[in-house]
Coordinates of C-alpha atoms and ligand atoms in Angstrom, one line a residue:
X1 CA -8.5 -26.3 14.5
X2 CA -8.6 -29.0 11.8
X3 CA -5.7 -31.3 11.0
X4 CA -5.2 -29.5 7.7
X5 CA -5.0 -26.1 9.4
X6 CA -2.4 -27.5 11.8
X7 CA -0.3 -28.7 8.9
X8 CA -0.6 -25.4 7.1
X9 CA 0.2 -23.2 10.0
X10 CA 4.0 -22.5 9.9
X11 CA 6.0 -23.0 13.1
X12 CA 7.2 -19.4 13.1
X13 CA 3.6 -18.2 13.3
X14 CA 2.7 -20.3 16.3
X15 CA 6.0 -19.7 18.0
X16 CA 5.6 -15.9 17.6
X17 CA 9.3 -15.7 16.3
X18 CA 8.7 -13.9 13.1
X19 CA 12.5 -14.0 12.2
X20 CA 11.9 -17.7 11.5
X21 CA 9.5 -16.9 8.6
X22 CA 10.6 -18.1 5.2
X23 CA 8.1 -16.2 3.0
X24 CA 7.5 -12.5 3.3
X25 CA 4.0 -12.2 1.9
X26 CA 2.7 -14.7 4.4
X27 CA 4.5 -12.8 7.2
X28 CA 3.1 -9.5 5.9
X29 CA -0.4 -11.0 6.0
X30 CA 0.0 -12.3 9.5
X31 CA 1.2 -8.9 10.7
X32 CA -1.6 -7.1 8.8
X33 CA -4.2 -9.4 10.4
X34 CA -2.9 -8.4 13.8
X35 CA -2.9 -4.7 12.7
X36 CA -6.5 -5.0 11.7
X37 CA -7.3 -6.2 15.3
X38 CA -4.8 -3.9 17.1
X39 CA -4.4 -0.7 15.2
X40 CA -7.4 1.5 15.9
X41 CA -7.2 3.8 12.9
X42 CA -6.5 2.8 9.2
X43 CA -4.4 -0.3 9.6
X44 CA -4.3 -0.3 5.8
X45 CA -2.6 3.1 5.6
X46 CA 0.8 3.0 4.0
X47 CA 3.3 5.6 2.8
X48 CA 4.2 5.5 -0.8
X49 CA 7.5 7.0 -2.0
X50 CA 8.2 8.0 -5.6
X51 CA 10.8 10.1 -7.3
X52 CA 10.4 13.0 -9.7
X53 CA 12.3 13.4 -13.0
X54 CA 15.3 15.0 -11.1
X55 CA 15.5 12.1 -8.7
X56 CA 13.9 14.0 -5.8
X57 CA 11.9 11.7 -3.6
X58 CA 8.5 12.5 -2.2
X59 CA 6.2 10.5 0.0
X60 CA 2.5 10.5 1.0
X61 CA 0.0 8.2 2.7
X62 CA -2.5 6.1 0.7
X63 CA -4.8 3.2 1.6
X64 CA -4.0 -0.3 0.6
X65 CA -7.0 -1.6 -1.4
X66 CA -5.8 -4.9 -2.6
X67 CA -3.1 -7.5 -2.0
X68 CA -2.2 -10.8 -3.5
X69 CA 0.9 -12.8 -4.4
X70 CA 1.7 -10.2 -7.1
X71 CA 1.8 -7.2 -4.8
X72 CA 0.1 -4.2 -3.1
X73 CA -2.5 -2.1 -4.8
X74 CA -3.7 1.5 -4.1
X75 CA -6.0 3.8 -6.1
X76 CA -5.5 7.4 -7.0
X77 CA -5.7 10.2 -9.5
X78 CA -3.2 9.2 -12.2
X79 CA -2.7 12.9 -13.1
X80 CA -1.7 13.7 -9.4
X81 CA 1.9 14.3 -8.5
X82 CA 2.4 10.7 -7.5
X83 CA 0.7 9.6 -10.7
X84 CA 3.0 11.7 -12.8
X85 CA 6.1 10.6 -10.9
X86 CA 5.1 7.0 -11.4
X87 CA 4.5 7.6 -15.1
X88 CA 8.1 8.8 -15.3
X89 CA 9.6 6.1 -13.1
X90 CA 7.5 3.0 -12.5
X91 CA 9.3 2.2 -9.2
X92 CA 8.1 2.9 -5.6
X93 CA 8.7 2.2 -2.0
X94 CA 6.0 1.5 0.6
X95 CA 6.0 1.8 4.3
X96 CA 3.6 0.3 6.8
X97 CA 4.0 1.6 10.4
X98 CA 1.6 0.0 12.8
X99 CA 2.3 2.2 15.9
X100 CA 0.1 0.2 18.2
X101 CA 2.1 -2.9 17.4
X102 CA 5.4 -1.2 17.1
X103 CA 6.1 -2.9 13.8
X104 CA 7.3 -1.6 10.5
X105 CA 7.3 -3.2 7.1
X106 CA 9.3 -1.6 4.3
X107 CA 8.7 -2.7 0.7
X108 CA 10.1 -1.7 -2.7
X109 CA 9.9 -2.7 -6.2
X110 CA 8.6 -2.0 -9.7
X111 CA 5.1 -0.7 -10.2
X112 CA 2.4 -1.6 -12.7
X113 CA -1.0 -0.2 -13.5
X114 CA -3.9 -2.4 -12.6
X115 CA -6.2 -3.4 -15.5
X116 CA -9.2 -1.2 -16.4
X117 CA -11.4 -4.1 -15.3
X118 CA -9.8 -4.3 -11.9
X119 CA -10.1 -0.5 -11.5
X120 CA -13.7 -0.5 -12.6
X121 CA -14.6 -3.3 -10.2
X122 CA -13.0 -1.5 -7.3
X123 CA -14.5 1.9 -8.3
X124 CA -17.9 0.3 -8.3
X125 CA -17.6 -0.6 -4.6
X126 CA -16.9 3.0 -3.5
X127 CA -19.6 5.1 -1.9
X128 CA -21.3 7.4 -4.4
X129 CA -19.9 10.5 -2.7
X130 CA -16.3 9.1 -3.1
X131 CA -17.0 8.3 -6.8
X132 CA -18.2 11.9 -7.3
X133 CA -15.1 13.2 -5.5
X134 CA -12.9 11.3 -7.9
X135 CA -14.5 13.4 -10.7
X136 CA -14.5 16.6 -8.8
X137 CA -11.0 16.7 -7.5
X138 CA -8.1 17.7 -9.8
X139 CA -5.7 16.1 -7.3
X140 CA -2.4 17.9 -6.7
X141 CA -3.3 20.9 -8.8
X142 CA -3.9 24.4 -7.3
X143 CA -7.4 25.1 -6.1
X144 CA -8.5 28.7 -5.9
X145 CA -11.0 28.2 -3.0
X146 CA -12.9 25.6 -1.1
X147 CA -16.0 27.0 -2.8
X148 CA -14.6 26.1 -6.2
X149 CA -14.2 22.5 -5.1
X150 CA -17.7 22.4 -3.7
X151 CA -19.1 23.8 -7.0
X152 CA -17.3 21.0 -8.8
X153 CA -18.8 18.5 -6.5
X154 CA -22.3 20.0 -7.1
X155 CA -21.8 19.8 -10.9
X156 CA -20.9 16.1 -10.9
X157 CA -23.5 15.3 -8.3
X158 CA -26.1 16.7 -10.7
X159 CA -24.5 15.1 -13.7
X160 CA -24.6 11.7 -12.1
X161 CA -27.8 12.1 -10.1
X162 CA -29.3 9.1 -11.8
X163 CA -27.7 5.7 -12.4
X164 CA -24.1 4.6 -11.8
X165 CA -21.1 6.9 -11.8
X166 CA -18.5 5.8 -14.3
X167 CA -14.9 5.6 -13.3
X168 CA -13.0 8.7 -14.4
X169 CA -10.3 8.0 -17.0
X170 CA -7.8 9.7 -14.7
X171 CA -8.6 7.5 -11.7
X172 CA -7.0 4.0 -11.4
X173 CA -4.8 1.8 -9.4
X174 CA -1.1 1.0 -9.1
X175 CA 0.4 -2.3 -7.9
X176 CA 3.8 -2.4 -6.3
X177 CA 5.5 -5.7 -7.0
X178 CA 7.9 -6.4 -4.2
X179 CA 11.5 -7.2 -4.8
X180 CA 12.4 -6.4 -1.2
X181 CA 10.4 -6.6 2.0
X182 CA 11.8 -5.7 5.4
X183 CA 10.2 -6.5 8.7
X184 CA 11.1 -4.6 11.9
X185 CA 9.8 -5.2 15.4
X186 CA 10.9 -3.5 18.5
X187 CA 12.7 -5.3 21.3
X188 CA 13.8 -3.9 24.7
X189 CA 16.9 -1.6 24.8
X190 CA 16.6 -0.9 21.1
X191 CA 17.9 -4.3 20.3
X192 CA 15.2 -4.7 17.7
X193 CA 14.6 -7.6 15.3
X194 CA 14.9 -6.8 11.6
X195 CA 14.8 -9.2 8.7
X196 CA 14.9 -8.5 5.0
X197 CA 13.7 -10.7 2.2
X198 CA 15.2 -10.0 -1.2
X199 CA 14.9 -11.4 -4.7
X200 CA 16.6 -10.1 -7.9
X201 CA 13.6 -10.7 -10.0
X202 CA 9.9 -11.2 -9.6
X203 CA 8.9 -14.9 -9.5
X204 CA 12.3 -15.9 -8.0
X205 CA 12.7 -17.5 -4.6
X206 CA 13.3 -15.1 -1.7
X207 CA 16.6 -14.8 0.2
X208 CA 16.3 -13.9 3.9
X209 CA 18.9 -11.8 5.6
X210 CA 18.9 -10.7 9.3
X211 CA 20.1 -7.1 9.6
X212 CA 21.5 -5.1 12.4
X213 CA 18.7 -3.0 13.7
Ligands
FMN301 C1 -4.9 8.2 5.9 C2 -4.8 8.7 4.5 C3 -5.2 8.0 3.5 C4 -5.1 8.4 2.2 N1 -5.5 7.6 1.1 C5 -5.3 8.0 -0.1 C6 -5.6 7.1 -1.2 O1 -5.9 6.0 -1.1 N2 -5.4 7.6 -2.5 C7 -5.0 8.9 -2.7 O2 -4.9 9.3 -3.9 N3 -4.7 9.8 -1.7 C8 -4.9 9.4 -0.4 N4 -4.6 10.2 0.6 C9 -4.1 11.6 0.3 C10 -2.6 11.5 -0.1 O3 -1.8 11.4 1.1 C11 -2.1 12.7 -0.9 O4 -2.3 13.9 -0.1 C12 -2.8 12.9 -2.2 O5 -2.9 11.6 -2.8 C13 -1.9 13.8 -3.1 O6 -0.6 13.2 -3.3 P1 0.4 13.6 -4.5 O7 0.2 15.1 -4.7 O8 1.7 13.3 -4.0 O9 0.0 12.9 -5.7 C14 -4.6 9.8 1.9 C15 -4.2 10.5 3.0 C16 -4.3 10.0 4.3 C17 -3.8 10.9 5.4

């Protein structure tokens, strides 16, 4: 390890005591890196909770496809249930549960749409079959039969047989901008460790609070 890396590695990371962390995105990244190594299936899976116009919550799994200091990005059909719920209330909660590590991270905050350029760039990296699927699936709407779906897939496969598949106008990404990030790790006898980082507004410094588990 170089001198620079030693200077940059925070003490909490080398000590293994995550409750000493002072910045949640760095801690999330450290846990995610471990999940990539230790979680055999979909370490980037996360639950996304939204509410409908009556305030009823709903939740489903999506895959995290981008993260930076701004927040956490997933892609979906914007006309789906989650897409419509977000259109009505641009706020969401996320949950990562890495079973194999016995760790949970809970996040919430306002949501923004990714730019068209960002969505185009990610869409272009998807396998062609998945690009066709984005056209063929009217996500969250009733489907009369599996055959009807397969017919749709055949139609779009023929339509885009040659050349690149454009991104459907109804397919894009959402970014959750964290105002709260809570980290939970199991300890013996259910005396778990739990810390929460909060900030009232984006761009502000984080406040850390240890919570009863
Ligand atoms: C492991 C896993 C990953 C998934 N990833 C996505 C995803 O990235 N985007 C997506 O739209 N749906 C994804 N889904 C399907 C969603 O959970 C959900 O069924 C779908 O998006 C419709 O949700 P909605 O009706 O609430 O909008 C995934 C499901 C599982 C189990």
